[in-house]
PDB file of C-alpha atoms and ligand atoms in Angstrom:
ATOM      1  CA  ASN A   1     100.215  93.546 125.971  1.00 81.00           C
ATOM      2  CA  PHE A   2     102.455  90.928 123.434  1.00 81.00           C
ATOM      3  CA  LEU A   3     101.502  88.408 126.155  1.00 85.00           C
ATOM      4  CA  SER A   4      97.969  88.824 126.294  1.00 86.00           C
ATOM      5  CA  ARG A   5      98.253  90.142 121.991  1.00 83.00           C
ATOM      6  CA  MET A   6     100.298  86.205 121.958  1.00 86.00           C
ATOM      7  CA  SER A   7      98.219  84.228 124.220  1.00 89.00           C
ATOM      8  CA  HIS A   8      94.465  84.852 122.349  1.00 87.00           C
ATOM      9  CA  GLU A   9      96.275  84.597 118.649  1.00 88.00           C
ATOM     10  CA  ILE A  10      97.985  80.978 119.888  1.00 93.00           C
ATOM     11  CA  ARG A  11      94.390  79.784 121.346  1.00 93.00           C
ATOM     12  CA  THR A  12      92.545  79.943 117.793  1.00 90.00           C
ATOM     13  CA  PRO A  13      94.303  77.934 116.105  1.00 93.00           C
ATOM     14  CA  LEU A  14      94.814  75.387 119.296  1.00 95.00           C
ATOM     15  CA  ASN A  15      91.053  75.525 119.559  1.00 95.00           C
ATOM     16  CA  ALA A  16      90.607  74.647 116.079  1.00 94.00           C
ATOM     17  CA  ILE A  17      92.880  71.839 116.452  1.00 96.00           C
ATOM     18  CA  ILE A  18      90.697  70.500 119.598  1.00 97.00           C
ATOM     19  CA  GLY A  19      87.602  70.963 117.838  1.00 96.00           C
ATOM     20  CA  MET A  20      88.191  69.449 114.727  1.00 96.00           C
ATOM     21  CA  ASP A  21      90.027  67.093 116.515  1.00 96.00           C
ATOM     22  CA  THR A  22      86.938  66.449 118.351  1.00 97.00           C
ATOM     23  CA  ILE A  23      84.125  66.101 114.885  1.00 97.00           C
ATOM     24  CA  ALA A  24      86.507  63.085 113.485  1.00 97.00           C
ATOM     25  CA  ALA A  25      86.807  60.964 116.677  1.00 96.00           C
ATOM     26  CA  GLN A  26      82.972  61.877 116.326  1.00 97.00           C
ATOM     27  CA  SER A  27      82.956  60.824 112.380  1.00 96.00           C
ATOM     28  CA  ILE A  28      84.867  57.859 113.462  1.00 95.00           C
ATOM     29  CA  ALA A  29      82.731  55.903 110.243  1.00 96.00           C
ATOM     30  CA  ASN A  30      82.947  59.083 107.817  1.00 96.00           C
ATOM     31  CA  PRO A  31      86.231  58.105 106.313  1.00 96.00           C
ATOM     32  CA  GLU A  32      85.458  61.673 104.011  1.00 96.00           C
ATOM     33  CA  ARG A  33      84.943  63.637 107.403  1.00 96.00           C
ATOM     34  CA  VAL A  34      87.948  62.463 109.173  1.00 97.00           C
ATOM     35  CA  ALA A  35      90.324  62.976 106.297  1.00 97.00           C
ATOM     36  CA  ASP A  36      88.677  66.739 105.928  1.00 96.00           C
ATOM     37  CA  CYS A  37      89.080  67.211 109.635  1.00 96.00           C
ATOM     38  CA  ILE A  38      92.811  65.833 109.697  1.00 96.00           C
ATOM     39  CA  SER A  39      93.481  67.724 107.242  1.00 95.00           C
ATOM     40  CA  LYS A  40      92.109  71.497 108.856  1.00 94.00           C
ATOM     41  CA  ILE A  41      94.205  70.098 112.092  1.00 96.00           C
ATOM     42  CA  GLY A  42      97.712  69.732 110.252  1.00 95.00           C
ATOM     43  CA  ILE A  43      96.232  73.650 108.573  1.00 92.00           C
ATOM     44  CA  SER A  44      96.103  74.841 112.104  1.00 94.00           C
ATOM     45  CA  ALA A  45      98.843  72.767 113.811  1.00 95.00           C
ATOM     46  CA  ARG A  46     101.879  74.459 110.686  1.00 92.00           C
ATOM     47  CA  TYR A  47     100.414  78.057 111.291  1.00 91.00           C
ATOM     48  CA  LEU A  48     100.511  77.367 115.320  1.00 93.00           C
ATOM     49  CA  LEU A  49     104.471  76.330 114.743  1.00 93.00           C
ATOM     50  CA  SER A  50     104.608  79.139 112.030  1.00 90.00           C
ATOM     51  CA  LEU A  51     103.166  81.347 115.278  1.00 91.00           C
ATOM     52  CA  ILE A  52     105.712  80.337 117.727  1.00 92.00           C
ATOM     53  CA  ASN A  53     108.471  80.180 115.691  1.00 91.00           C
ATOM     54  CA  ASP A  54     107.586  83.837 115.249  1.00 90.00           C
ATOM     55  CA  ILE A  55     107.030  84.746 118.560  1.00 91.00           C
ATOM     56  CA  LEU A  56     110.913  82.675 120.121  1.00 91.00           C
ATOM     57  CA  ASP A  57     112.609  85.091 117.476  1.00 89.00           C
ATOM     58  CA  MET A  58     110.914  88.192 118.883  1.00 89.00           C
ATOM     59  CA  SER A  59     111.822  87.027 122.290  1.00 89.00           C
ATOM     60  CA  ARG A  60     115.174  85.868 121.440  1.00 90.00           C
ATOM     61  CA  ILE A  61     115.567  89.548 119.696  1.00 89.00           C
ATOM     62  CA  GLU A  62     113.961  91.405 122.923  1.00 85.00           C
ATOM     63  CA  SER A  63     116.309  89.578 125.726  1.00 89.00           C
ATOM     64  CA  GLY A  64     119.203  90.850 124.007  1.00 88.00           C
ATOM     65  CA  LYS A  65     119.691  87.073 122.520  1.00 88.00           C
ATOM     66  CA  MET A  66     119.781  87.097 119.062  1.00 88.00           C
ATOM     67  CA  LEU A  67     123.005  87.880 118.268  1.00 89.00           C
ATOM     68  CA  LEU A  68     124.632  88.949 115.012  1.00 92.00           C
ATOM     69  CA  LYS A  69     127.490  87.043 112.849  1.00 92.00           C
ATOM     70  CA  ASN A  70     129.598  88.854 111.099  1.00 94.00           C
ATOM     71  CA  GLU A  71     131.173  86.821 108.284  1.00 95.00           C
ATOM     72  CA  LYS A  72     132.470  87.157 104.712  1.00 96.00           C
ATOM     73  CA  PHE A  73     129.183  86.327 101.711  1.00 96.00           C
ATOM     74  CA  LEU A  74     129.421  86.821  98.574  1.00 96.00           C
ATOM     75  CA  PHE A  75     126.800  89.041  97.050  1.00 96.00           C
ATOM     76  CA  ARG A  76     126.082  87.401  93.942  1.00 95.00           C
ATOM     77  CA  ASP A  77     124.867  83.887  96.380  1.00 94.00           C
ATOM     78  CA  PHE A  78     122.476  85.859  98.716  1.00 96.00           C
ATOM     79  CA  ILE A  79     120.717  87.717  95.956  1.00 96.00           C
ATOM     80  CA  GLY A  80     120.662  84.879  94.268  1.00 95.00           C
ATOM     81  CA  GLY A  81     119.200  82.788  97.394  1.00 93.00           C
ATOM     82  CA  ILE A  82     116.560  85.237  97.389  1.00 96.00           C
ATOM     83  CA  ASN A  83     115.883  85.876  93.405  1.00 96.00           C
ATOM     84  CA  ASN A  84     115.371  82.118  93.416  1.00 93.00           C
ATOM     85  CA  MET A  85     112.921  82.018  96.143  1.00 93.00           C
ATOM     86  CA  ILE A  86     110.930  85.341  95.264  1.00 96.00           C
ATOM     87  CA  TYR A  87     111.069  84.424  91.668  1.00 96.00           C
ATOM     88  CA  ASN A  88     109.259  81.002  92.672  1.00 94.00           C
ATOM     89  CA  GLN A  89     106.343  82.989  94.232  1.00 95.00           C
ATOM     90  CA  THR A  90     105.831  85.865  91.279  1.00 97.00           C
ATOM     91  CA  PHE A  91     105.454  82.729  88.663  1.00 96.00           C
ATOM     92  CA  ALA A  92     102.973  81.356  90.777  1.00 96.00           C
ATOM     93  CA  LYS A  93     100.888  84.085  91.057  1.00 96.00           C
ATOM     94  CA  GLY A  94     100.948  85.403  87.705  1.00 97.00           C
ATOM     95  CA  LEU A  95     103.211  88.313  88.576  1.00 98.00           C
ATOM     96  CA  ASP A  96     107.033  89.945  87.277  1.00 98.00           C
ATOM     97  CA  TYR A  97     109.274  90.341  88.807  1.00 98.00           C
ATOM     98  CA  GLU A  98     112.314  92.386  88.284  1.00 97.00           C
ATOM     99  CA  CYS A  99     115.981  92.203  91.025  1.00 97.00           C
ATOM    100  CA  THR A 100     118.339  95.688  89.938  1.00 97.00           C
ATOM    101  CA  VAL A 101     121.708  95.143  91.163  1.00 97.00           C
ATOM    102  CA  SER A 102     124.043  98.600  90.603  1.00 96.00           C
ATOM    103  CA  SER A 103     127.279  98.045  89.608  1.00 94.00           C
ATOM    104  CA  GLU A 104     128.945  99.529  92.202  1.00 93.00           C
ATOM    105  CA  ILE A 105     127.696  96.767  94.964  1.00 95.00           C
ATOM    106  CA  ALA A 106     131.261  94.671  95.520  1.00 94.00           C
ATOM    107  CA  GLU A 107     131.420  90.793  94.953  1.00 94.00           C
ATOM    108  CA  ALA A 108     132.008  90.464  98.830  1.00 96.00           C
ATOM    109  CA  TYR A 109     130.839  91.855 102.793  1.00 96.00           C
ATOM    110  CA  ILE A 110     130.697  90.982 106.077  1.00 96.00           C
ATOM    111  CA  GLY A 111     127.425  90.440 107.736  1.00 96.00           C
ATOM    112  CA  ASP A 112     124.941  88.627 108.973  1.00 96.00           C
ATOM    113  CA  ALA A 113     123.799  86.873 105.715  1.00 96.00           C
ATOM    114  CA  MET A 114     121.044  85.235 106.488  1.00 94.00           C
ATOM    115  CA  LYS A 115     119.378  87.665 108.803  1.00 95.00           C
ATOM    116  CA  LEU A 116     119.515  90.138 105.956  1.00 97.00           C
ATOM    117  CA  GLN A 117     118.306  87.242 104.160  1.00 96.00           C
ATOM    118  CA  GLN A 118     115.174  86.817 106.825  1.00 95.00           C
ATOM    119  CA  ILE A 119     114.488  91.128 106.012  1.00 97.00           C
ATOM    120  CA  LEU A 120     114.474  90.829 102.357  1.00 97.00           C
ATOM    121  CA  ILE A 121     112.632  87.690 102.276  1.00 96.00           C
ATOM    122  CA  ASN A 122     109.773  88.957 104.320  1.00 96.00           C
ATOM    123  CA  ILE A 123     109.369  92.363 102.791  1.00 98.00           C
ATOM    124  CA  LEU A 124     109.034  90.333  99.069  1.00 98.00           C
ATOM    125  CA  GLY A 125     107.050  87.528 100.639  1.00 96.00           C
ATOM    126  CA  ASN A 126     104.642  90.293 101.408  1.00 96.00           C
ATOM    127  CA  ALA A 127     104.616  92.206  98.778  1.00 98.00           C
ATOM    128  CA  VAL A 128     103.513  89.062  96.336  1.00 97.00           C
ATOM    129  CA  LYS A 129     101.001  88.132  99.371  1.00 96.00           C
ATOM    130  CA  PHE A 130      99.557  91.656  99.320  1.00 96.00           C
ATOM    131  CA  THR A 131      99.756  92.226  95.647  1.00 97.00           C
ATOM    132  CA  GLU A 132      97.351  90.469  92.404  1.00 96.00           C
ATOM    133  CA  LYS A 133      98.334  91.371  89.810  1.00 96.00           C
ATOM    134  CA  GLY A 134     101.942  93.858  88.297  1.00 98.00           C
ATOM    135  CA  LYS A 135     105.074  93.788  89.618  1.00 98.00           C
ATOM    136  CA  VAL A 136     106.921  93.011  92.193  1.00 98.00           C
ATOM    137  CA  SER A 137     110.428  94.722  91.828  1.00 98.00           C
ATOM    138  CA  VAL A 138     113.910  94.857  93.817  1.00 98.00           C
ATOM    139  CA  ASP A 139     116.549  97.805  93.770  1.00 98.00           C
ATOM    140  CA  ILE A 140     119.656  97.146  95.423  1.00 98.00           C
ATOM    141  CA  HIS A 141     122.522  99.862  95.488  1.00 96.00           C
ATOM    142  CA  PRO A 142     125.355 101.710  97.622  1.00 96.00           C
ATOM    143  CA  LEU A 143     124.342 104.882  98.701  1.00 94.00           C
ATOM    144  CA  SER A 144     127.471 105.812 101.316  1.00 75.00           C
ATOM    145  CA  GLY A 145     130.541 105.007 102.491  1.00 71.00           C
ATOM    146  CA  LYS A 146     134.177 105.541 104.007  1.00 76.00           C
ATOM    147  CA  GLY A 147     136.830 103.061 103.274  1.00 80.00           C
ATOM    148  CA  SER A 148     135.811  99.890 103.802  1.00 88.00           C
ATOM    149  CA  GLN A 149     132.151 100.909 105.388  1.00 91.00           C
ATOM    150  CA  SER A 150     129.127 100.833 103.182  1.00 94.00           C
ATOM    151  CA  VAL A 151     124.872 101.112 103.458  1.00 96.00           C
ATOM    152  CA  LEU A 152     123.586  99.378 100.930  1.00 97.00           C
ATOM    153  CA  ARG A 153     119.988 100.650 100.081  1.00 98.00           C
ATOM    154  CA  PHE A 154     117.399  97.893  99.128  1.00 98.00           C
ATOM    155  CA  THR A 155     113.869  99.271  97.740  1.00 98.00           C
ATOM    156  CA  VAL A 156     111.484  96.761  98.251  1.00 98.00           C
ATOM    157  CA  ASN A 157     108.521  98.116  95.433  1.00 98.00           C
ATOM    158  CA  ASP A 158     104.941  96.620  94.412  1.00 98.00           C
ATOM    159  CA  THR A 159     101.885  97.280  92.416  1.00 98.00           C
ATOM    160  CA  GLY A 160      99.176  95.315  95.015  1.00 97.00           C
ATOM    161  CA  VAL A 161      96.548  96.683  97.689  1.00 96.00           C
ATOM    162  CA  GLY A 162      98.619  99.565  99.312  1.00 97.00           C
ATOM    163  CA  ILE A 163      98.252 100.412 103.196  1.00 95.00           C
ATOM    164  CA  GLY A 164      95.906 102.834 104.253  1.00 94.00           C
ATOM    165  CA  GLU A 165      97.135 106.265 105.856  1.00 93.00           C
ATOM    166  CA  ASN A 166      95.435 105.085 109.770  1.00 93.00           C
ATOM    167  CA  PHE A 167      97.695 101.708 109.704  1.00 93.00           C
ATOM    168  CA  LEU A 168     100.469 102.272 108.241  1.00 94.00           C
ATOM    169  CA  PRO A 169     102.118 104.348 111.794  1.00 93.00           C
ATOM    170  CA  HIS A 170     100.702 100.517 113.312  1.00 93.00           C
ATOM    171  CA  ILE A 171     102.351  98.618 110.494  1.00 95.00           C
ATOM    172  CA  PHE A 172     105.432  97.750 112.625  1.00 94.00           C
ATOM    173  CA  GLU A 173     103.903  96.720 115.700  1.00 90.00           C
ATOM    174  CA  PRO A 174     103.557  92.773 117.090  1.00 87.00           C
ATOM    175  CA  PHE A 175      99.806  91.579 115.592  1.00 84.00           C
ATOM    176  CA  GLU A 176      99.588  94.231 113.856  1.00 80.00           C
ATOM    177  CA  GLN A 177      97.033  93.043 110.190  1.00 83.00           C
ATOM    178  CA  ALA A 178      95.763  95.735 108.184  1.00 81.00           C
ATOM    179  CA  ASP A 179      92.559  93.114 107.621  1.00 74.00           C
ATOM    180  CA  GLY A 180      91.571  91.534 110.784  1.00 65.00           C
ATOM    181  CA  SER A 181      90.983  88.471 108.182  1.00 61.00           C
ATOM    182  CA  SER A 182      94.524  88.827 107.076  1.00 61.00           C
ATOM    183  CA  THR A 183      95.359  85.541 108.962  1.00 61.00           C
ATOM    184  CA  ALA A 184      92.805  83.191 107.672  1.00 59.00           C
ATOM    185  CA  THR A 185      93.186  84.767 104.012  1.00 63.00           C
ATOM    186  CA  PHE A 186      97.152  84.860 103.685  1.00 62.00           C
ATOM    187  CA  GLY A 187      97.751  82.641 106.365  1.00 63.00           C
ATOM    188  CA  GLY A 188     100.923  85.207 108.336  1.00 75.00           C
ATOM    189  CA  THR A 189     101.147  85.859 112.086  1.00 80.00           C
ATOM    190  CA  GLY A 190     101.319  89.628 112.132  1.00 86.00           C
ATOM    191  CA  LEU A 191     104.690  89.522 113.729  1.00 90.00           C
ATOM    192  CA  GLY A 192     106.616  89.673 110.131  1.00 93.00           C
ATOM    193  CA  LEU A 193     107.692  93.205 109.934  1.00 95.00           C
ATOM    194  CA  ALA A 194     107.908  93.957 113.533  1.00 94.00           C
ATOM    195  CA  ILE A 195     110.659  91.026 114.003  1.00 94.00           C
ATOM    196  CA  THR A 196     112.002  93.046 110.706  1.00 96.00           C
ATOM    197  CA  LYS A 197     111.841  95.995 112.686  1.00 96.00           C
ATOM    198  CA  ASN A 198     113.869  94.758 115.391  1.00 94.00           C
ATOM    199  CA  LEU A 199     116.507  93.286 112.973  1.00 95.00           C
ATOM    200  CA  VAL A 200     117.271  96.630 111.088  1.00 97.00           C
ATOM    201  CA  ASP A 201     117.220  97.900 114.054  1.00 95.00           C
ATOM    202  CA  LEU A 202     120.246  95.439 115.813  1.00 94.00           C
ATOM    203  CA  MET A 203     122.544  96.108 112.430  1.00 96.00           C
ATOM    204  CA  GLY A 204     122.312  99.438 112.953  1.00 96.00           C
ATOM    205  CA  GLY A 205     120.065 100.435 109.675  1.00 97.00           C
ATOM    206  CA  SER A 206     116.801 101.995 109.086  1.00 98.00           C
ATOM    207  CA  ILE A 207     113.531 100.951 107.581  1.00 98.00           C
ATOM    208  CA  LYS A 208     110.761 103.351 105.942  1.00 98.00           C
ATOM    209  CA  VAL A 209     107.533 102.244 104.566  1.00 98.00           C
ATOM    210  CA  ARG A 210     105.529 105.117 101.379  1.00 97.00           C
ATOM    211  CA  SER A 211     102.052 102.998 100.580  1.00 97.00           C
ATOM    212  CA  ILE A 212      98.709 104.328  98.381  1.00 97.00           C
ATOM    213  CA  VAL A 213      96.003 101.848  98.866  1.00 97.00           C
ATOM    214  CA  GLY A 214      95.135 100.466  95.194  1.00 96.00           C
ATOM    215  CA  VAL A 215      98.604 101.547  93.626  1.00 97.00           C
ATOM    216  CA  GLY A 216     101.301  99.690  95.429  1.00 98.00           C
ATOM    217  CA  SER A 217     103.448 100.204  98.416  1.00 98.00           C
ATOM    218  CA  GLU A 218     107.487 100.505  98.854  1.00 98.00           C
ATOM    219  CA  PHE A 219     110.046  99.598 101.736  1.00 98.00           C
ATOM    220  CA  THR A 220     113.135 100.768 101.972  1.00 98.00           C
ATOM    221  CA  VAL A 221     115.068  99.504 104.099  1.00 98.00           C
ATOM    222  CA  ASP A 222     119.487 101.029 104.749  1.00 98.00           C
ATOM    223  CA  ILE A 223     122.105  98.583 106.563  1.00 97.00           C
ATOM    224  CA  PRO A 224     125.566  99.274 107.153  1.00 96.00           C
ATOM    225  CA  LEU A 225     127.704  96.421 106.029  1.00 96.00           C
ATOM    226  CA  THR A 226     131.635  96.511 106.249  1.00 95.00           C
ATOM    227  CA  ILE A 227     132.521  95.354 102.512  1.00 95.00           C
ATOM    228  CA  ASP A 228     135.257  92.378 102.381  1.00 92.00           C
ATOM    229  CA  GLU A 229     138.172  93.779 100.501  1.00 85.00           C
ATOM    230  CA  SER A 230     140.367  90.684  99.975  1.00 83.00           C
ATOM    231  CA  VAL A 231     138.239  89.584  97.165  1.00 66.00           C
ATOM    232  CA  LEU A 232     139.094  92.525  95.173  1.00 57.00           C
ATOM    233  CA  VAL A 233     142.358  92.693  96.043  1.00 51.00           C
ATOM    234  CA  GLN A 234     143.037  88.899  96.426  1.00 50.00           C
ATOM    235  CA  PRO A 235     144.700  87.250  92.949  1.00 51.00           C
ATOM    236  CA  LYS A 236     142.827  84.365  91.517  1.00 50.00           C
ATOM    237  CA  LEU A 237     144.936  81.647  92.527  1.00 52.00           C
ATOM    238  CA  GLU A 238     146.276  79.375  90.019  1.00 51.00           C
ATOM    239  CA  HIS A 239     146.404  75.753  90.717  1.00 52.00           C
ATOM    240  CA  ASN A 240     148.454  72.907  89.183  1.00 51.00           C
ATOM    241  CA  PHE A 241     146.921  69.790  89.278  1.00 48.00           C
ATOM    242  CA  ASP A 242     150.414  68.369  87.054  1.00 47.00           C
TER     243      ASP A 242
HETATM  244  P1  LIG B   1     101.648  89.717 108.334  1.00 78.21           P
HETATM  245  O1  LIG B   1     102.110  87.566 109.241  1.00 78.21           O
HETATM  246  O2  LIG B   1     100.195  89.199 108.545  1.00 78.21           O
HETATM  247  O3  LIG B   1     101.902  89.230 106.786  1.00 78.21           O
HETATM  248  P2  LIG B   1     103.939  91.626 108.617  1.00 78.21           P
HETATM  249  O4  LIG B   1     103.786  92.059 110.427  1.00 78.21           O
HETATM  250  O5  LIG B   1     104.970  90.746 108.015  1.00 78.21           O
HETATM  251  O6  LIG B   1     102.289  90.260 108.738  1.00 78.21           O
HETATM  252  O7  LIG B   1     102.604  92.508 108.120  1.00 78.21           O
HETATM  253  C1  LIG B   1     101.668  93.022 109.058  1.00 78.21           C
HETATM  254  C2  LIG B   1     100.583  93.961 107.887  1.00 78.21           C
HETATM  255  O8  LIG B   1     100.993  94.604 107.182  1.00 78.21           O
HETATM  256  C3  LIG B   1     100.094  92.643 106.908  1.00 78.21           C
HETATM  257  O9  LIG B   1      99.129  91.914 107.948  1.00 78.21           O
HETATM  258  C4  LIG B   1      99.394  93.725 106.174  1.00 78.21           C
HETATM  259  O10 LIG B   1      97.672  93.644 106.104  1.00 78.21           O
HETATM  260  C5  LIG B   1     100.448  94.902 105.377  1.00 78.21           C
HETATM  261  N1  LIG B   1     101.535  94.420 104.699  1.00 78.21           N
HETATM  262  C6  LIG B   1     102.600  94.302 104.947  1.00 78.21           C
HETATM  263  N2  LIG B   1     103.180  94.578 103.626  1.00 78.21           N
HETATM  264  C7  LIG B   1     102.333  94.690 102.470  1.00 78.21           C
HETATM  265  C8  LIG B   1     102.363  95.002 101.568  1.00 78.21           C
HETATM  266  N3  LIG B   1     103.562  94.815 100.144  1.00 78.21           N
HETATM  267  N4  LIG B   1     100.989  95.676 101.276  1.00 78.21           N
HETATM  268  C9  LIG B   1     100.428  96.027 101.739  1.00 78.21           C
HETATM  269  N5  LIG B   1      99.541  94.912 103.487  1.00 78.21           N
HETATM  270  C10 LIG B   1     101.285  95.349 104.016  1.00 78.21           C
END
């Protein structure tokens, strides 16, 4: 099923590229027309590349080749990178953006910061994409934990179009989009949340979604992480350059 959906999804932009190439070849004497074709070829080609990158991610996950890193990362840097990107996207659309971080969040954690960023950017990116006015927000706080083990809860809210009851159970399935024309309008592949769900599972976490059509959506992601206690107990080194 995945292969047949994937082939179909790949064929659509490829057909557009071939069609535009034919028109351009027949319109060499008309530079404006050729320029228009080249621009459309570029759009389809870039979409094709994002689709193939997503498919490669899916196949890496499914074949067990997606390995998680266990590296120390500073929470401030991690969330700063996300905020920068999402703030710019919300600003461009005239939306408000709010990020609330609990004071109980540790300074540093051990885990795969890049993949966790990929998860959050995907959910926040969707929140921006499917919201025309109002606000996108993310709240981060620790749930529970024993010793250095902690579970972080990320709650992403938007005041966007919402997700219908019929579609909600399929939202994490590959190539599923609420609206068949979504790819044409928003440029998504329909693989983002399937990859997100797989990454969350790989990390031993969970993801849930609640939504009301016309009101907005809420995605809740729980991820277990290890607190890097060395940052808390290690005194700051005094450097003396005399
Ligand atoms: P896409 O590349 O289409 O965004 P995703 O897998 O990320 O693919 O999302 C699948 C579909 O779920 C979207 O096309 C959209 O219909 C719906 N969706 C995801 N997030 C939201 C949201 N925050 N608000 C409304 N609909 C959403």
